[in-house]
Tab-separated table of C-alpha atoms in Angstrom:
chain	number	residue	atom	x	y	z
C	1	MET	CA	-10.053	-21.890	-15.200
C	2	LYS	CA	-11.119	-18.339	-15.371
C	3	SER	CA	-9.727	-15.752	-17.624
C	4	PHE	CA	-8.629	-12.497	-15.851
C	5	ALA	CA	-11.666	-10.603	-17.574
C	6	GLN	CA	-13.980	-13.523	-15.236
C	7	PHE	CA	-11.650	-13.128	-12.464
C	8	THR	CA	-12.131	-9.339	-11.903
C	9	GLU	CA	-15.876	-9.820	-13.163
C	10	ALA	CA	-15.982	-11.883	-9.464
C	11	ALA	CA	-14.320	-9.817	-7.150
C	12	SER	CA	-16.109	-6.939	-8.139
C	13	LYS	CA	-19.180	-8.332	-6.657
C	14	ASN	CA	-17.461	-8.293	-3.593
C	15	SER	CA	-18.958	-4.663	-1.979
C	16	ASN	CA	-15.547	-4.726	0.496
C	17	MET	CA	-12.810	-2.056	-0.539
C	18	ARG	CA	-9.773	-3.231	-1.993
C	19	HIS	CA	-6.641	-2.775	-0.797
C	20	LEU	CA	-4.389	-0.461	-2.804
C	21	GLU	CA	-2.106	-3.016	-4.130
C	22	ASP	CA	-4.875	-5.757	-5.155
C	23	ALA	CA	-5.845	-2.404	-8.363
C	24	LEU	CA	-3.400	-4.413	-9.932
C	25	LEU	CA	-4.774	-8.274	-9.749
C	26	LEU	CA	-8.289	-6.653	-9.875
C	27	ASP	CA	-8.781	-4.420	-12.653
C	28	ASN	CA	-7.331	-3.734	-15.847
C	29	GLU	CA	-6.116	-0.082	-15.380
C	30	GLY	CA	-5.244	-0.718	-11.482
C	31	ALA	CA	-1.640	0.432	-12.321
C	32	ASN	CA	-3.084	4.037	-13.779
C	33	GLN	CA	-5.406	3.630	-10.455
C	34	ILE	CA	-2.300	3.257	-7.920
C	35	SER	CA	-0.464	5.999	-9.173
C	36	GLN	CA	-3.340	8.637	-9.563
C	37	THR	CA	-3.845	7.808	-5.648
C	38	ILE	CA	-0.107	7.857	-5.413
C	39	ASP	CA	0.370	11.387	-6.500
C	40	ASP	CA	-3.190	12.716	-4.863
C	41	LEU	CA	-1.876	11.722	-1.367
C	42	VAL	CA	1.198	13.009	-2.229
C	43	GLY	CA	-0.058	15.896	-2.561
C	44	LYS	CA	-2.104	16.053	0.022
C	45	LEU	CA	0.710	15.273	2.269
C	46	SER	CA	3.300	17.307	1.031
C	47	GLY	CA	2.270	20.844	2.213
C	48	GLU	CA	1.966	22.108	-1.268
C	49	SER	CA	-0.746	24.900	-1.600
C	50	GLY	CA	-3.577	23.321	-2.929
C	51	GLY	CA	-2.261	19.703	-3.446
C	52	GLY	CA	-4.283	16.870	-3.259
C	53	LYS	CA	-7.714	18.322	-3.722
C	54	GLN	CA	-8.724	15.428	-5.540
C	55	ILE	CA	-8.800	12.776	-2.458
C	56	ASN	CA	-10.261	12.339	1.021
C	57	VAL	CA	-8.651	10.211	3.374
C	58	THR	CA	-10.623	8.757	6.256
C	59	VAL	CA	-9.188	6.810	9.292
C	60	LYS	CA	-10.347	3.061	9.500
C	61	TRP	CA	-11.229	2.319	13.212
C	62	ASP	CA	-11.594	-0.800	14.588
C	63	GLY	CA	-14.879	-0.796	15.855
C	64	ASN	CA	-17.475	-3.708	16.381
C	65	PRO	CA	-19.832	-4.357	15.372
C	66	ALA	CA	-20.933	-1.909	12.251
C	67	VAL	CA	-24.043	-0.102	13.429
C	68	PHE	CA	-26.588	1.339	10.586
C	69	PHE	CA	-29.305	3.902	11.829
C	70	GLY	CA	-31.591	6.587	10.261
C	71	LYS	CA	-35.078	6.599	8.971
C	72	ASN	CA	-35.981	4.268	6.269
C	73	PRO	CA	-37.355	6.554	3.385
C	74	GLU	CA	-39.502	4.072	2.288
C	75	ASN	CA	-41.775	4.645	5.306
C	76	GLY	CA	-40.057	7.397	7.661
C	77	GLN	CA	-39.491	5.152	10.395
C	78	PHE	CA	-36.381	5.504	12.583
C	79	PHE	CA	-34.121	2.371	12.867
C	80	VAL	CA	-31.226	0.549	13.691
C	81	GLY	CA	-29.411	-2.673	12.414
C	82	THR	CA	-26.144	-4.004	10.677
C	83	LYS	CA	-25.066	-4.920	8.023
C	84	SER	CA	-28.343	-7.409	7.546
C	85	VAL	CA	-30.380	-4.548	6.976
C	86	PHE	CA	-29.636	-4.872	3.246
C	87	SER	CA	-29.886	-8.555	2.753
C	88	LYS	CA	-32.264	-10.251	0.774
C	89	SER	CA	-34.612	-10.626	4.441
C	90	PRO	CA	-33.770	-7.515	5.580
C	91	ARG	CA	-33.362	-7.463	9.470
C	92	ILE	CA	-34.613	-3.886	10.333
C	93	VAL	CA	-35.034	-3.089	13.825
C	94	TYR	CA	-37.516	-0.544	14.685
C	95	ASN	CA	-38.703	-1.510	18.278
C	96	LYS	CA	-38.295	-4.164	21.202
C	97	SER	CA	-40.562	-6.756	19.096
C	98	ASP	CA	-38.062	-6.287	16.325
C	99	LEU	CA	-35.035	-7.206	18.452
C	100	ALA	CA	-36.983	-10.335	19.511
C	101	GLU	CA	-37.841	-11.869	16.157
C	102	PHE	CA	-34.389	-11.427	14.619
C	103	TYR	CA	-31.724	-11.010	17.399
C	104	SER	CA	-33.454	-13.797	20.363
C	105	ASP	CA	-30.583	-16.261	19.604
C	106	ASN	CA	-27.974	-13.650	19.440
C	107	PRO	CA	-28.679	-12.018	23.442
C	108	GLY	CA	-25.540	-9.674	23.169
C	109	LEU	CA	-25.577	-7.938	19.573
C	110	SER	CA	-29.458	-7.539	20.498
C	111	LYS	CA	-28.904	-5.855	24.064
C	112	ILE	CA	-26.316	-3.237	21.626
C	113	LEU	CA	-28.720	-2.711	19.195
C	114	GLU	CA	-31.542	-1.691	21.851
C	115	GLN	CA	-29.049	0.522	23.336
C	116	CYS	CA	-28.363	1.778	19.707
C	117	LEU	CA	-32.460	2.212	19.109
C	118	LYS	CA	-32.752	4.169	22.771
C	119	LEU	CA	-29.498	6.402	22.060
C	120	LEU	CA	-28.684	7.640	18.677
C	121	PRO	CA	-32.350	9.074	18.013
C	122	LYS	CA	-30.617	11.727	20.255
C	123	ILE	CA	-28.071	12.486	17.629
C	124	TYR	CA	-29.606	12.046	14.353
C	125	PRO	CA	-29.795	15.072	12.030
C	126	GLY	CA	-32.946	14.374	10.802
C	127	ALA	CA	-32.138	12.853	7.139
C	128	GLY	CA	-30.376	10.042	5.745
C	129	ILE	CA	-29.051	6.353	6.923
C	130	TYR	CA	-25.615	6.448	8.193
C	131	GLN	CA	-23.226	3.258	8.864
C	132	GLY	CA	-20.691	3.783	11.610
C	133	ASP	CA	-18.052	1.555	13.885
C	134	LEU	CA	-19.132	0.961	17.275
C	135	MET	CA	-16.218	1.634	19.640
C	136	PHE	CA	-18.096	1.362	23.284
C	137	SER	CA	-21.835	0.492	25.385
C	138	ALA	CA	-23.289	-1.304	28.081
C	139	GLU	CA	-22.348	-4.425	26.473
C	140	GLN	CA	-18.986	-3.605	25.437
C	141	PRO	CA	-17.631	-1.234	28.091
C	142	LYS	CA	-15.134	1.323	28.109
C	143	LYS	CA	-12.589	1.602	31.342
C	144	ASN	CA	-10.842	3.667	33.600
C	145	THR	CA	-7.116	2.481	34.016
C	146	THR	CA	-3.548	3.585	33.667
C	147	VAL	CA	-1.259	3.636	31.540
C	148	LYS	CA	2.327	4.218	31.323
C	149	GLY	CA	1.738	5.980	34.767
C	150	GLU	CA	-1.303	8.330	32.899
C	151	GLN	CA	-4.626	7.864	34.035
C	152	VAL	CA	-6.888	7.350	30.839
C	153	ILE	CA	-10.204	5.959	29.870
C	154	GLU	CA	-9.057	2.641	27.210
C	155	PHE	CA	-12.190	1.270	24.923
C	156	ARG	CA	-11.461	-1.761	22.994
C	157	PRO	CA	-14.476	-3.059	20.471
C	158	ASN	CA	-11.833	-5.303	18.462
C	159	THR	CA	-8.117	-5.914	18.070
C	160	ILE	CA	-6.854	-2.403	18.780
C	161	ALA	CA	-7.181	-0.680	22.109
C	162	TYR	CA	-7.970	3.279	21.914
C	163	VAL	CA	-6.633	4.969	24.811
C	164	VAL	CA	-7.547	8.872	25.671
C	165	GLY	CA	-5.569	10.492	28.940
C	166	LYS	CA	-6.890	12.663	31.453
C	167	THR	CA	-4.418	15.615	30.081
C	168	GLN	CA	-7.076	15.344	27.469
C	169	LYS	CA	-9.469	17.437	29.290
C	170	ASP	CA	-12.440	18.114	26.778
C	171	LEU	CA	-12.240	15.005	24.729
C	172	PHE	CA	-11.581	12.999	28.415
C	173	LYS	CA	-14.733	14.514	30.039
C	174	ARG	CA	-17.163	13.858	26.427
C	175	ILE	CA	-16.190	10.212	26.552
C	176	ASP	CA	-15.841	9.418	30.536
C	177	ASN	CA	-19.841	10.876	30.405
C	178	ALA	CA	-20.973	8.719	27.567
C	179	LYS	CA	-22.708	5.585	27.613
C	180	LEU	CA	-22.269	4.582	23.891
C	181	GLY	CA	-19.263	5.885	21.541
C	182	ILE	CA	-19.804	5.456	17.671
C	183	VAL	CA	-17.277	6.258	14.953
C	184	ILE	CA	-19.152	7.327	11.404
C	185	HIS	CA	-18.154	7.036	8.176
C	186	THR	CA	-20.464	6.499	5.478
C	187	VAL	CA	-24.274	8.234	4.750
C	188	TYR	CA	-26.711	6.523	2.137
C	189	SER	CA	-29.497	7.946	0.712
C	190	GLY	CA	-32.282	7.204	-1.481
C	191	THR	CA	-35.892	6.442	-2.128
C	192	GLU	CA	-35.528	2.715	-1.530
C	193	MET	CA	-33.336	0.684	0.942
C	194	SER	CA	-32.555	-1.640	-1.903
C	195	ASN	CA	-31.204	1.460	-4.177
C	196	LEU	CA	-29.431	3.638	-1.843
C	197	SER	CA	-26.517	5.671	-2.878
C	198	MET	CA	-23.269	5.996	-0.735
C	199	SER	CA	-21.250	8.673	-0.051
C	200	PHE	CA	-18.068	9.248	2.610
C	201	ASN	CA	-19.031	12.895	3.398
C	202	VAL	CA	-19.532	12.810	7.016
C	203	SER	CA	-19.047	15.121	9.495
C	204	ALA	CA	-19.451	14.902	13.101
C	205	ASP	CA	-20.598	18.538	13.343
C	206	ASN	CA	-23.867	17.818	11.045
C	207	PHE	CA	-24.856	15.463	14.422
C	208	LYS	CA	-27.307	17.003	17.193
C	209	SER	CA	-25.413	17.124	20.545
C	210	SER	CA	-25.955	14.633	23.483
C	211	ARG	CA	-24.156	14.183	26.651
C	212	ASP	CA	-24.803	10.248	26.356
C	213	VAL	CA	-23.246	9.468	22.728
C	214	TRP	CA	-19.861	10.074	22.207
C	215	ILE	CA	-19.414	10.393	18.618
C	216	ASP	CA	-16.771	11.127	15.969
C	217	ASP	CA	-16.094	10.894	12.087
C	218	ALA	CA	-13.287	9.099	10.268
C	219	ASN	CA	-12.113	12.132	8.386
C	220	PHE	CA	-8.010	12.468	9.091
C	221	LYS	CA	-7.758	15.844	10.849
C	222	ALA	CA	-5.845	18.842	10.066
C	223	MET	CA	-2.603	18.320	9.109
C	224	ASP	CA	0.642	19.747	11.199
C	225	ALA	CA	4.120	19.953	10.448
C	226	ASN	CA	4.804	16.385	12.071
C	227	ALA	CA	2.491	15.001	9.403
C	228	LEU	CA	4.386	16.013	6.334
C	229	LEU	CA	5.466	13.459	4.032
C	230	PRO	CA	9.496	14.153	4.012
C	231	LYS	CA	11.097	14.965	0.662
C	232	SER	CA	12.958	12.505	0.638
C	233	ASP	CA	9.950	10.453	0.802
C	234	VAL	CA	8.590	12.025	-2.275
C	235	LYS	CA	10.895	11.401	-3.855
C	236	ILE	CA	10.876	7.731	-3.572
C	237	LEU	CA	7.019	7.978	-4.104
C	238	ASP	CA	7.481	9.286	-7.532
C	239	ALA	CA	9.897	7.332	-8.425
C	240	ILE	CA	7.507	3.748	-7.630
C	241	VAL	CA	4.843	5.603	-9.459
C	242	LYS	CA	7.635	5.701	-12.910
C	243	VAL	CA	8.229	1.794	-12.279
C	244	ILE	CA	4.622	1.049	-12.264
C	245	LYS	CA	3.754	3.128	-14.985
C	246	SER	CA	6.087	1.398	-17.014
C	247	ASN	CA	5.439	-2.032	-16.343
C	248	ASP	CA	2.359	-1.584	-16.756
C	249	SER	CA	1.971	-2.881	-20.520
C	250	THR	CA	3.850	-5.882	-19.903
C	251	VAL	CA	1.825	-7.013	-17.194
C	252	LYS	CA	-0.901	-6.223	-19.291
C	253	LYS	CA	0.148	-8.634	-21.521
C	254	LEU	CA	-0.443	-11.348	-18.713
C	255	LYS	CA	-3.850	-10.081	-18.182
C	256	ALA	CA	-4.514	-10.469	-22.232
C	257	ASP	CA	-3.734	-14.223	-22.073
C	258	LYS	CA	-7.048	-15.579	-23.527
C	259	ASP	CA	-6.398	-19.421	-22.617
C	260	ALA	CA	-6.453	-18.357	-18.564
C	261	LYS	CA	-2.520	-19.221	-17.630
C	262	ALA	CA	-2.353	-15.468	-16.304
C	263	ALA	CA	-5.615	-15.682	-14.260
C	264	ARG	CA	-3.911	-18.179	-12.088
C	265	ILE	CA	-1.502	-15.860	-11.236
C	266	PHE	CA	-3.605	-13.290	-10.067
C	267	ALA	CA	-6.038	-15.586	-8.562
C	268	HIS	CA	-2.841	-17.083	-6.579
C	269	LEU	CA	-1.440	-13.830	-5.976
C	270	ASN	CA	-4.418	-12.557	-4.255
C	271	THR	CA	-5.479	-14.910	-1.803
C	272	PHE	CA	-1.608	-15.046	-0.910
C	273	ALA	CA	-1.907	-11.597	-0.135
C	274	VAL	CA	-4.957	-11.739	2.364
C	275	ARG	CA	-2.420	-14.711	3.960
C	276	THR	CA	0.243	-12.488	4.923
C	277	GLN	CA	1.443	-14.715	7.906
C	278	THR	CA	3.062	-16.807	5.171
C	279	THR	CA	5.889	-13.779	4.794
C	280	THR	CA	7.669	-10.905	6.876
C	281	PRO	CA	8.509	-7.488	6.466
C	282	GLU	CA	12.268	-8.406	5.356
C	283	ARG	CA	10.934	-10.717	2.619
C	284	LEU	CA	9.003	-7.980	0.551
C	285	ASN	CA	11.649	-8.170	-1.999
C	286	LEU	CA	11.438	-9.458	-5.611
C	287	LYS	CA	13.566	-12.650	-4.915
C	288	ASP	CA	12.052	-13.463	-1.196
C	289	TYR	CA	8.719	-13.004	-2.280
C	290	THR	CA	8.733	-14.965	-5.612
C	291	LYS	CA	10.274	-17.738	-3.626
C	292	ASP	CA	7.515	-17.488	-0.735
C	293	PHE	CA	4.985	-16.773	-3.409
C	294	THR	CA	5.929	-19.650	-5.751
C	295	GLN	CA	6.080	-21.944	-2.593
C	296	TRP	CA	3.298	-21.412	-1.208
C	297	SER	CA	1.206	-22.002	-4.560
C	298	VAL	CA	3.224	-25.010	-5.301
C	299	ASP	CA	1.964	-26.213	-1.765
C	300	THR	CA	-1.411	-24.894	-2.714
C	301	ILE	CA	-1.939	-26.729	-6.051
C	302	THR	CA	-0.779	-30.384	-4.713
C	303	ALA	CA	-2.970	-29.726	-1.703
C	304	ASP	CA	-5.808	-29.198	-4.481
C	305	ALA	CA	-4.744	-31.931	-6.236
C	306	ALA	CA	-4.883	-34.426	-2.885
C	307	LYS	CA	-8.802	-33.647	-2.840
C	308	LEU	CA	-9.175	-34.727	-6.568
C	309	LYS	CA	-10.639	-38.582	-6.387
C	310	SER	CA	-9.320	-39.358	-10.260
C	311	GLU	CA	-6.075	-40.042	-10.979
C	312	ARG	CA	-6.559	-38.065	-14.524
C	313	GLY	CA	-7.783	-34.964	-12.655
C	314	ARG	CA	-4.870	-34.764	-9.744
C	315	GLU	CA	-2.391	-35.074	-12.981
C	316	LYS	CA	-4.059	-32.394	-15.095
C	317	LYS	CA	-4.079	-30.141	-11.804
C	318	LEU	CA	-0.330	-31.122	-10.992
C	319	ALA	CA	0.577	-30.583	-14.478
C	320	THR	CA	-0.351	-26.744	-13.674
C	321	ILE	CA	2.299	-26.311	-11.543
C	322	GLU	CA	5.362	-26.103	-14.372
C	323	THR	CA	2.867	-23.813	-16.284
C	324	PHE	CA	2.689	-21.384	-12.973
C	325	LYS	CA	6.463	-21.266	-12.837
C	326	THR	CA	6.869	-20.573	-16.347
C	327	VAL	CA	4.704	-17.929	-16.551
C	328	ILE	CA	5.868	-16.194	-12.725
C	329	SER	CA	9.523	-16.616	-14.430
C	330	SER	CA	8.495	-14.833	-17.157
C	331	LYS	CA	9.243	-10.924	-18.211
C	332	SER	CA	5.661	-10.252	-17.367
C	333	GLY	CA	5.064	-11.958	-14.500
C	334	LYS	CA	8.296	-10.696	-12.923
C	335	ALA	CA	6.888	-6.911	-13.944
C	336	LEU	CA	3.979	-7.800	-12.193
C	337	LEU	CA	5.476	-8.836	-9.054
C	338	VAL	CA	7.832	-5.435	-9.254
C	339	SER	CA	4.751	-3.625	-9.660
C	340	TYR	CA	3.049	-4.856	-6.649
C	341	LEU	CA	5.985	-4.601	-4.073
C	342	ALA	CA	6.444	-1.649	-5.467
C	343	ALA	CA	2.835	-0.564	-4.644
C	344	ILE	CA	3.342	-2.435	-1.056
C	345	LYS	CA	6.444	-0.155	-0.192
C	346	ALA	CA	4.603	3.326	-1.526
C	347	LYS	CA	1.419	2.334	0.834
C	348	ASN	CA	3.662	1.664	3.756
C	349	ILE	CA	5.465	5.083	3.420
C	350	ILE	CA	2.288	6.901	3.370
C	351	LEU	CA	1.246	4.996	6.507
C	352	MET	CA	4.093	6.166	8.537
C	353	THR	CA	3.104	9.473	7.600
C	354	LEU	CA	-0.302	9.197	8.219
C	355	ASN	CA	-0.418	7.142	11.510
C	356	LYS	CA	1.553	10.559	13.094
C	357	VAL	CA	-1.786	11.898	13.375
C	358	GLY	CA	-4.223	11.636	15.710
C	359	ASN	CA	-5.633	12.603	19.326
C	360	ILE	CA	-6.451	8.845	20.526
C	361	LYS	CA	-3.676	6.388	21.002
C	362	THR	CA	-3.670	3.050	19.827
C	363	PHE	CA	-2.431	-0.307	21.613
C	364	VAL	CA	-2.718	-3.878	21.307
C	365	ARG	CA	-2.777	-5.599	24.465
C	366	THR	CA	0.532	-8.634	25.124
C	367	PRO	CA	1.117	-10.839	28.039
C	368	GLU	CA	3.684	-8.094	29.057
C	369	GLY	CA	0.990	-4.755	28.613
C	370	PHE	CA	0.027	-2.279	26.457
C	371	LYS	CA	2.200	-2.151	22.905
C	372	ILE	CA	1.703	0.664	20.982
C	373	THR	CA	0.472	0.010	17.677
C	374	GLN	CA	-0.711	1.665	14.326
C	375	HIS	CA	-4.351	2.490	13.383
C	376	GLU	CA	-6.484	-0.281	11.849
C	377	GLY	CA	-5.408	1.577	8.529
C	378	PHE	CA	-6.948	4.604	6.418
C	379	VAL	CA	-9.484	4.684	2.828
C	380	ALA	CA	-8.646	7.130	-0.322
C	381	ILE	CA	-11.098	8.146	-1.641
C	382	THR	CA	-9.931	9.639	-5.060
C	383	ASP	CA	-12.094	11.500	-8.020
C	384	GLY	CA	-11.825	9.105	-10.717
C	385	ALA	CA	-9.518	6.470	-9.560
C	386	GLY	CA	-11.590	4.763	-6.800
C	387	VAL	CA	-11.594	4.060	-3.017
C	388	PHE	CA	-8.571	1.896	-1.869
C	389	LYS	CA	-7.940	0.114	1.779
C	390	LEU	CA	-4.439	1.398	2.946
C	391	VAL	CA	-3.611	-1.060	5.613
C	392	ASP	CA	-0.181	-2.740	6.935
C	393	ARG	CA	-1.351	-6.028	6.303
C	394	LEU	CA	1.294	-7.653	8.002
C	395	GLU	CA	0.701	-5.577	10.687
C	396	SER	CA	-2.905	-6.392	11.065
C	397	THR	CA	-1.769	-9.953	10.462
C	398	ARG	CA	0.355	-10.352	13.433
C	399	ASN	CA	-2.470	-8.291	15.773
C	400	ASN	CA	-4.903	-10.579	15.307
C	401	ARG	CA	-2.803	-13.440	15.105
C	402	ASN	CA	-1.473	-12.541	18.632
C	403	ARG	CA	-4.625	-11.072	20.433
C	404	TYR	CA	-4.084	-11.251	23.644
């Protein structure tokens, strides 16, 4: 079994951004990172003069696929591709011959990249490699429809449907005219493809204009009075930060456990959080969450034990159940769950405010028609604390499971 240090080292090799609450599980300074991020977000969303200068917030768009484009610094040629442009055997598309070589087994993706290869040079600013989420294309077309009696354009690249009404004249016209839609959120720079620096400092204003391409950046747009944190929420968030900080030394005792008992807690909780369909919003309290988490862990350990060939191996595996229960019911175990749930509560409070902003409405399709939903999530980029996803994991899981 891995120690906490080994567990976090393995987790850090995953290039995906972490959920805010998971900082407690994946970093020894997780409590400080979460506290700083919450404080910075409160400063940004409370309307205070100069507040939130140390943090940037971007919107997570539910686009598909992720597209990379720009000039290869090693040869100066324009290219397009997917995440595989950075793989050990990179698939970098410069022309139709490359499409035939790399994507003959995936004609749908090949057509999308062919259209990107044709249209994205029209908006390319001339330098850098960019990453964006594709919102619509000839292969995944937008469509004109009616929602609640209003004429709209709808595009649904993944689970969430994005809707722009005809009353939004300029935006509606730009999207209606465009053949390709993309939201760009990341820029890479450097002299070698294998060693590029990444930045989230991307603005749609820096790109060229083309009737054929609708482009937006992922930046959280200008604030208004409807998108400010209520004072009552600010007080709750301040109290949550105090709880997380006060529990930090107790939680760190688990992280210092050298015989790896604690790592079982962190590893199991990390996996349990990913599979959030096993709980509900009403059960995000210490009593119910502890019960659900414990039962899930017992079931998981029992199932893993059943796969082992030797009786001795099965007995040894099953013996960890009692150790697990002892740790989770300890003072340190309880402190971990209290802080973890507090971080989730803080995140959900902040999400309620962030979701008030935006000129493109978000829905999910159901058998009964459109249902309003939240954005896929947001990204908080802090100066020093790190980069964190702000996602309602329960809502996201429900939408993905019930996709219609």
